[in-house]
Amino acid sequence: MKFLILEDDESMVKLYTHWLNKANIKTDTCSSGIEAISNHFKDKNHNFDLIIADLHLEDEKSGDQVINLLNNLEMSSNKKTPVLFLSANINKDLRIQFKKDKHIKFMEKKNIGYSNFLQRIESLTSQKK
């Protein structure tokens, strides 16, 4: 499996990468929405099994905007890449916006731990099978 980590906090990137590598999952990383769009989502044929995205990136494209773009790219195919949104602050409106998408889950960074992180990922990747 291969996951994309979209996160602008380098310490969180290191933590997620460590945990995922420990679980034998390959990772690719990008620190901005612009980088994700230009390097990974030029078309719907990207090769990620899951995307871990920070909601609040410090550039022109937030995590949810990047995922909306990805959803639009994938609309013409049967592909739905699972997404785990991580943030220190997840607002109610955003949860409602993505509630209908079963392939999207949320997790607050303050509650993150190795076990619950992997459990959330497992719940998303098992839906894909």
mmCIF file of C-alpha atoms in Angstrom:
data_model
loop_
_atom_site.group_PDB
_atom_site.id
_atom_site.type_symbol
_atom_site.label_atom_id
_atom_site.label_comp_id
_atom_site.label_asym_id
_atom_site.label_seq_id
_atom_site.Cartn_x
_atom_site.Cartn_y
_atom_site.Cartn_z
ATOM 1 C CA MET A 1 0.000 0.000 0.000
ATOM 2 C CA LYS A 2 1.046 3.579 -0.596
ATOM 3 C CA PHE A 3 -0.325 6.670 1.153
ATOM 4 C CA LEU A 4 0.046 10.375 0.477
ATOM 5 C CA ILE A 5 0.606 12.594 3.509
ATOM 6 C CA LEU A 6 -0.505 16.183 2.880
ATOM 7 C CA GLU A 7 0.772 18.076 5.924
ATOM 8 C CA ASP A 8 2.690 21.329 6.433
ATOM 9 C CA ASP A 9 3.921 20.578 9.971
ATOM 10 C CA GLU A 10 7.211 18.704 9.561
ATOM 11 C CA SER A 11 7.007 17.102 13.015
ATOM 12 C CA MET A 12 3.599 15.605 12.158
ATOM 13 C CA VAL A 13 4.933 14.369 8.801
ATOM 14 C CA LYS A 14 7.756 12.583 10.621
ATOM 15 C CA LEU A 15 5.332 11.050 13.126
ATOM 16 C CA TYR A 16 2.853 9.807 10.502
ATOM 17 C CA THR A 17 5.673 8.510 8.290
ATOM 18 C CA HIS A 18 7.233 6.645 11.212
ATOM 19 C CA TRP A 19 3.927 5.039 12.192
ATOM 20 C CA LEU A 20 3.069 4.068 8.625
ATOM 21 C CA ASN A 21 6.524 2.687 7.861
ATOM 22 C CA LYS A 22 6.273 0.646 11.074
ATOM 23 C CA ALA A 23 3.063 -0.829 9.604
ATOM 24 C CA ASN A 24 4.871 -1.566 6.290
ATOM 25 C CA ILE A 25 3.038 1.186 4.408
ATOM 26 C CA LYS A 26 4.946 3.275 1.869
ATOM 27 C CA THR A 27 4.461 7.027 1.959
ATOM 28 C CA ASP A 28 4.881 10.065 -0.204
ATOM 29 C CA THR A 29 4.611 13.534 1.291
ATOM 30 C CA CYS A 30 3.808 17.063 0.250
ATOM 31 C CA SER A 31 3.599 20.160 2.389
ATOM 32 C CA SER A 32 1.129 22.256 0.408
ATOM 33 C CA GLY A 33 -2.101 21.950 -1.490
ATOM 34 C CA ILE A 34 -0.465 23.438 -4.567
ATOM 35 C CA GLU A 35 2.272 20.782 -4.449
ATOM 36 C CA ALA A 36 -0.310 17.999 -4.097
ATOM 37 C CA ILE A 37 -2.294 19.282 -7.066
ATOM 38 C CA SER A 38 0.667 19.900 -9.363
ATOM 39 C CA ASN A 39 2.682 16.775 -8.502
ATOM 40 C CA HIS A 40 0.100 14.135 -7.643
ATOM 41 C CA PHE A 41 -3.361 15.000 -8.943
ATOM 42 C CA LYS A 42 -2.794 16.070 -12.530
ATOM 43 C CA ASP A 43 -5.187 13.310 -13.500
ATOM 44 C CA LYS A 44 -7.327 10.646 -11.868
ATOM 45 C CA ASN A 45 -4.657 7.958 -12.292
ATOM 46 C CA HIS A 46 -2.637 8.676 -9.162
ATOM 47 C CA ASN A 47 -1.513 5.590 -7.280
ATOM 48 C CA PHE A 48 -2.426 6.262 -3.641
ATOM 49 C CA ASP A 49 -4.466 3.861 -1.550
ATOM 50 C CA LEU A 50 -5.241 6.556 1.024
ATOM 51 C CA ILE A 51 -4.612 10.259 1.575
ATOM 52 C CA ILE A 52 -3.883 11.689 5.006
ATOM 53 C CA ALA A 53 -4.586 15.417 4.820
ATOM 54 C CA ASP A 54 -4.293 18.320 7.212
ATOM 55 C CA LEU A 55 -7.351 20.539 6.851
ATOM 56 C CA HIS A 56 -5.575 23.817 7.492
ATOM 57 C CA LEU A 57 -2.563 24.165 5.235
ATOM 58 C CA GLU A 58 -0.611 27.404 5.099
ATOM 59 C CA ASP A 59 -0.985 28.051 1.374
ATOM 60 C CA GLU A 60 -3.692 28.961 -1.123
ATOM 61 C CA LYS A 61 -5.262 25.489 -1.097
ATOM 62 C CA SER A 62 -6.594 23.971 2.114
ATOM 63 C CA GLY A 63 -6.787 20.228 2.612
ATOM 64 C CA ASP A 64 -10.530 20.118 1.931
ATOM 65 C CA GLN A 65 -10.087 22.104 -1.317
ATOM 66 C CA VAL A 66 -7.486 19.605 -2.515
ATOM 67 C CA ILE A 67 -9.796 16.687 -1.693
ATOM 68 C CA ASN A 68 -12.708 18.375 -3.489
ATOM 69 C CA LEU A 69 -10.495 18.689 -6.574
ATOM 70 C CA LEU A 70 -9.514 15.021 -6.285
ATOM 71 C CA ASN A 71 -13.186 14.015 -5.983
ATOM 72 C CA ASN A 72 -13.955 15.971 -9.161
ATOM 73 C CA LEU A 73 -11.103 14.238 -11.012
ATOM 74 C CA GLU A 74 -12.269 10.814 -9.863
ATOM 75 C CA MET A 75 -15.939 11.482 -10.622
ATOM 76 C CA SER A 76 -15.728 10.038 -14.152
ATOM 77 C CA SER A 77 -14.269 6.763 -12.877
ATOM 78 C CA ASN A 78 -15.319 4.366 -10.156
ATOM 79 C CA LYS A 79 -12.290 5.347 -8.101
ATOM 80 C CA LYS A 80 -12.816 6.892 -4.670
ATOM 81 C CA THR A 81 -9.579 7.393 -2.788
ATOM 82 C CA PRO A 82 -10.147 7.200 0.976
ATOM 83 C CA VAL A 83 -9.169 10.301 2.956
ATOM 84 C CA LEU A 84 -8.307 10.763 6.606
ATOM 85 C CA PHE A 85 -8.540 14.442 7.554
ATOM 86 C CA LEU A 86 -6.453 15.407 10.569
ATOM 87 C CA SER A 87 -6.640 18.776 12.248
ATOM 88 C CA ALA A 88 -6.431 20.529 15.572
ATOM 89 C CA ASN A 89 -9.783 22.131 14.778
ATOM 90 C CA ILE A 90 -12.466 20.361 12.739
ATOM 91 C CA ASN A 91 -15.551 22.515 12.367
ATOM 92 C CA LYS A 92 -19.107 21.217 12.233
ATOM 93 C CA ASP A 93 -19.826 22.637 8.759
ATOM 94 C CA LEU A 94 -16.952 20.714 7.222
ATOM 95 C CA ARG A 95 -18.056 17.477 8.881
ATOM 96 C CA ILE A 96 -21.533 18.024 7.425
ATOM 97 C CA GLN A 97 -20.103 18.799 3.960
ATOM 98 C CA PHE A 98 -18.259 15.475 3.814
ATOM 99 C CA LYS A 99 -20.734 13.380 5.851
ATOM 100 C CA LYS A 100 -22.234 11.778 2.746
ATOM 101 C CA ASP A 101 -18.788 10.573 1.638
ATOM 102 C CA LYS A 102 -18.190 7.245 3.360
ATOM 103 C CA HIS A 103 -14.592 7.247 2.146
ATOM 104 C CA ILE A 104 -13.745 10.321 4.259
ATOM 105 C CA LYS A 105 -13.083 10.260 8.012
ATOM 106 C CA PHE A 106 -11.955 12.894 10.481
ATOM 107 C CA MET A 107 -9.578 12.711 13.420
ATOM 108 C CA GLU A 108 -8.483 15.456 15.782
ATOM 109 C CA LYS A 109 -4.735 15.710 16.242
ATOM 110 C CA LYS A 110 -5.097 16.072 20.009
ATOM 111 C CA ASN A 111 -6.625 12.571 20.169
ATOM 112 C CA ILE A 112 -4.086 10.905 17.934
ATOM 113 C CA GLY A 113 -2.151 7.868 19.034
ATOM 114 C CA TYR A 114 -0.538 5.019 17.140
ATOM 115 C CA SER A 115 -3.345 2.514 17.754
ATOM 116 C CA ASN A 116 -6.312 4.758 17.000
ATOM 117 C CA PHE A 117 -4.498 6.223 13.975
ATOM 118 C CA LEU A 118 -4.013 2.734 12.503
ATOM 119 C CA GLN A 119 -7.577 1.707 13.401
ATOM 120 C CA ARG A 120 -8.995 4.700 11.538
ATOM 121 C CA ILE A 121 -6.802 3.914 8.529
ATOM 122 C CA GLU A 122 -7.862 0.263 8.608
ATOM 123 C CA SER A 123 -11.536 1.270 8.623
ATOM 124 C CA LEU A 124 -10.976 3.399 5.514
ATOM 125 C CA THR A 125 -8.820 0.963 3.562
ATOM 126 C CA SER A 126 -11.049 -2.031 4.325
ATOM 127 C CA GLN A 127 -14.008 -0.173 2.744
ATOM 128 C CA LYS A 128 -12.010 0.139 -0.450
ATOM 129 C CA LYS A 129 -11.598 -3.632 -0.894
#
